[in-house]
Amino acid sequence: MARENQSVVTEFIFEGLSSQPRTQAVLFIVFLGLYLFTMVGNITIITVIRADCQLHSPMYFFLANLSFVDICYISSNIPQMLVNLLAKKKTISFSGCGAQMYFCLAFGMTECVLLGVMAYDRYMAICHPLRYTAVMNRKLCTQMVVASWASSLLSSMVINILTLRLPFCGPDTLNHYFCEVPAVLALACTDTALTGLVVFIFSILILFIPFLLIITSYAHILSTILKIQSARAQSKAFSTCGSHLMVVTVFYGTAICMYMNPKSRRPQDRDKVVAVFYTIVTPVLNPLIYSLRSKDMKRALRRAMSRPKSLFI
């Protein structure tokens, strides 16, 4: 019976961020600009890190991977939203919605875990500098990145399967600008308590555990920095963590508000605004924050601009 009901809804209609044509035109220009900036910025970071041997360190290896995740993450929702801002009927097929939901969730989860891994990297660099090179070798760094991807892809698959197996018999209007799990669950014509609980559990595993790792790492980092006598050394240590902390604050602050509540009572319009921060604003901020706050990155960018051909070799 559930499968029969599920087949009733063959597509979803997005309400989007606005129904006003003028507002939609403005949003199209704004989000297209943000998307292009994000793509260029993150591709530049990856290319510069790859081309400059002075950036071949664990910290920049993780940053390059974070930039790649951001490219995938923002590309999983922005193009569809841009099309919808110009279209009269903002629809997506049931299978297309499932694919978008899977990839958005998988890339978002990967970013969560990678931010936790980057916090551990900073912990080792500042609290155990003598052991840093030996512990954070290329093999371990690669394993940590692979584990981030594997755990996120698997977790997203479980959540996606459980969500799409629910019966959807109408309404078919998503009060969102992309297919996100809470918005899709709201349209199921059955009790979603069990699925919501599973989403909550996986949120704890993928969101909260890396977040605890970040908190613990920075507690030790702060304790170590405060013991340093040199003000210059303290400033340098803080500067290596500042960019990461800014990204963590924006991304985790909004993502936890969305996914760590098993049964949200917030208006869905507010959820859309919250989602903009961790699906769009964070990928936009990453290249800006890391490029402006990292002296090594700025020097590498200047070297790359003085010999632009090297970027593409």
PDB file of N, CA and C in Angstrom, residues 131-164:
ATOM      1  N   ARG A 131      55.850  16.001  17.413  1.00  0.00           N
ATOM      2  CA  ARG A 131      55.306  14.749  16.883  1.00  0.00           C
ATOM      3  C   ARG A 131      54.468  14.957  15.631  1.00  0.00           C
ATOM      4  N   TYR A 132      54.245  16.227  15.282  1.00  0.00           N
ATOM      5  CA  TYR A 132      53.286  16.549  14.209  1.00  0.00           C
ATOM      6  C   TYR A 132      53.636  15.875  12.884  1.00  0.00           C
ATOM      7  N   THR A 133      54.863  16.027  12.456  1.00  0.00           N
ATOM      8  CA  THR A 133      55.265  15.478  11.154  1.00  0.00           C
ATOM      9  C   THR A 133      55.162  13.962  11.124  1.00  0.00           C
ATOM     10  N   ALA A 134      55.528  13.335  12.236  1.00  0.00           N
ATOM     11  CA  ALA A 134      55.496  11.873  12.276  1.00  0.00           C
ATOM     12  C   ALA A 134      54.069  11.334  12.314  1.00  0.00           C
ATOM     13  N   VAL A 135      53.200  12.015  13.075  1.00  0.00           N
ATOM     14  CA  VAL A 135      51.817  11.534  13.220  1.00  0.00           C
ATOM     15  C   VAL A 135      50.983  11.878  11.989  1.00  0.00           C
ATOM     16  N   MET A 136      51.030  13.136  11.584  1.00  0.00           N
ATOM     17  CA  MET A 136      50.194  13.585  10.464  1.00  0.00           C
ATOM     18  C   MET A 136      50.910  13.343   9.139  1.00  0.00           C
ATOM     19  N   ASN A 137      51.216  12.085   8.876  1.00  0.00           N
ATOM     20  CA  ASN A 137      51.870  11.740   7.613  1.00  0.00           C
ATOM     21  C   ASN A 137      50.830  11.646   6.496  1.00  0.00           C
ATOM     22  N   ARG A 138      51.305  11.496   5.277  1.00  0.00           N
ATOM     23  CA  ARG A 138      50.401  11.500   4.118  1.00  0.00           C
ATOM     24  C   ARG A 138      49.407  10.339   4.171  1.00  0.00           C
ATOM     25  N   LYS A 139      49.872   9.183   4.647  1.00  0.00           N
ATOM     26  CA  LYS A 139      48.995   8.019   4.705  1.00  0.00           C
ATOM     27  C   LYS A 139      47.813   8.269   5.644  1.00  0.00           C
ATOM     28  N   LEU A 140      48.092   8.805   6.847  1.00  0.00           N
ATOM     29  CA  LEU A 140      47.024   9.065   7.807  1.00  0.00           C
ATOM     30  C   LEU A 140      46.079  10.145   7.281  1.00  0.00           C
ATOM     31  N   CYS A 141      46.638  11.200   6.683  1.00  0.00           N
ATOM     32  CA  CYS A 141      45.796  12.279   6.150  1.00  0.00           C
ATOM     33  C   CYS A 141      44.857  11.754   5.069  1.00  0.00           C
ATOM     34  N   THR A 142      45.378  10.906   4.197  1.00  0.00           N
ATOM     35  CA  THR A 142      44.546  10.315   3.134  1.00  0.00           C
ATOM     36  C   THR A 142      43.461   9.435   3.731  1.00  0.00           C
ATOM     37  N   GLN A 143      43.823   8.639   4.734  1.00  0.00           N
ATOM     38  CA  GLN A 143      42.850   7.764   5.385  1.00  0.00           C
ATOM     39  C   GLN A 143      41.736   8.573   6.050  1.00  0.00           C
ATOM     40  N   MET A 144      42.094   9.700   6.661  1.00  0.00           N
ATOM     41  CA  MET A 144      41.096  10.542   7.326  1.00  0.00           C
ATOM     42  C   MET A 144      40.122  11.167   6.316  1.00  0.00           C
ATOM     43  N   VAL A 145      40.651  11.582   5.171  1.00  0.00           N
ATOM     44  CA  VAL A 145      39.789  12.142   4.126  1.00  0.00           C
ATOM     45  C   VAL A 145      38.869  11.070   3.551  1.00  0.00           C
ATOM     46  N   VAL A 146      39.422   9.889   3.275  1.00  0.00           N
ATOM     47  CA  VAL A 146      38.619   8.774   2.741  1.00  0.00           C
ATOM     48  C   VAL A 146      37.529   8.388   3.741  1.00  0.00           C
ATOM     49  N   ALA A 147      37.882   8.341   5.035  1.00  0.00           N
ATOM     50  CA  ALA A 147      36.897   8.006   6.072  1.00  0.00           C
ATOM     51  C   ALA A 147      35.796   9.064   6.137  1.00  0.00           C
ATOM     52  N   SER A 148      36.150  10.338   5.934  1.00  0.00           N
ATOM     53  CA  SER A 148      35.159  11.412   5.935  1.00  0.00           C
ATOM     54  C   SER A 148      34.145  11.207   4.819  1.00  0.00           C
ATOM     55  N   TRP A 149      34.637  10.902   3.633  1.00  0.00           N
ATOM     56  CA  TRP A 149      33.757  10.675   2.488  1.00  0.00           C
ATOM     57  C   TRP A 149      32.916   9.411   2.668  1.00  0.00           C
ATOM     58  N   ALA A 150      33.571   8.315   3.065  1.00  0.00           N
ATOM     59  CA  ALA A 150      32.865   7.034   3.165  1.00  0.00           C
ATOM     60  C   ALA A 150      31.746   7.079   4.202  1.00  0.00           C
ATOM     61  N   SER A 151      32.032   7.629   5.378  1.00  0.00           N
ATOM     62  CA  SER A 151      31.015   7.690   6.436  1.00  0.00           C
ATOM     63  C   SER A 151      29.843   8.575   6.027  1.00  0.00           C
ATOM     64  N   SER A 152      30.136   9.665   5.329  1.00  0.00           N
ATOM     65  CA  SER A 152      29.084  10.593   4.919  1.00  0.00           C
ATOM     66  C   SER A 152      28.224  10.013   3.798  1.00  0.00           C
ATOM     67  N   LEU A 153      28.857   9.392   2.808  1.00  0.00           N
ATOM     68  CA  LEU A 153      28.101   8.798   1.701  1.00  0.00           C
ATOM     69  C   LEU A 153      27.194   7.677   2.196  1.00  0.00           C
ATOM     70  N   LEU A 154      27.710   6.875   3.124  1.00  0.00           N
ATOM     71  CA  LEU A 154      26.918   5.769   3.668  1.00  0.00           C
ATOM     72  C   LEU A 154      25.763   6.287   4.525  1.00  0.00           C
ATOM     73  N   SER A 155      26.040   7.257   5.385  1.00  0.00           N
ATOM     74  CA  SER A 155      24.999   7.819   6.251  1.00  0.00           C
ATOM     75  C   SER A 155      23.898   8.476   5.429  1.00  0.00           C
ATOM     76  N   SER A 156      24.290   9.217   4.402  1.00  0.00           N
ATOM     77  CA  SER A 156      23.312   9.866   3.543  1.00  0.00           C
ATOM     78  C   SER A 156      22.454   8.837   2.808  1.00  0.00           C
ATOM     79  N   MET A 157      23.062   7.720   2.411  1.00  0.00           N
ATOM     80  CA  MET A 157      22.313   6.670   1.717  1.00  0.00           C
ATOM     81  C   MET A 157      21.227   6.084   2.617  1.00  0.00           C
ATOM     82  N   VAL A 158      21.584   5.815   3.865  1.00  0.00           N
ATOM     83  CA  VAL A 158      20.610   5.253   4.814  1.00  0.00           C
ATOM     84  C   VAL A 158      19.440   6.215   5.012  1.00  0.00           C
ATOM     85  N   ILE A 159      19.745   7.488   5.254  1.00  0.00           N
ATOM     86  CA  ILE A 159      18.689   8.487   5.471  1.00  0.00           C
ATOM     87  C   ILE A 159      17.831   8.636   4.221  1.00  0.00           C
ATOM     88  N   ASN A 160      18.475   8.640   3.056  1.00  0.00           N
ATOM     89  CA  ASN A 160      17.750   8.810   1.804  1.00  0.00           C
ATOM     90  C   ASN A 160      16.787   7.650   1.539  1.00  0.00           C
ATOM     91  N   ILE A 161      17.264   6.431   1.757  1.00  0.00           N
ATOM     92  CA  ILE A 161      16.424   5.257   1.523  1.00  0.00           C
ATOM     93  C   ILE A 161      15.208   5.270   2.439  1.00  0.00           C
ATOM     94  N   LEU A 162      15.440   5.571   3.718  1.00  0.00           N
ATOM     95  CA  LEU A 162      14.338   5.607   4.679  1.00  0.00           C
ATOM     96  C   LEU A 162      13.325   6.699   4.334  1.00  0.00           C
ATOM     97  N   THR A 163      13.816   7.824   3.851  1.00  0.00           N
ATOM     98  CA  THR A 163      12.918   8.941   3.514  1.00  0.00           C
ATOM     99  C   THR A 163      12.099   8.641   2.265  1.00  0.00           C
ATOM    100  N   LEU A 164      12.752   8.126   1.231  1.00  0.00           N
ATOM    101  CA  LEU A 164      12.064   7.897  -0.045  1.00  0.00           C
ATOM    102  C   LEU A 164      11.130   6.692  -0.015  1.00  0.00           C
TER     103      LEU A 164
END
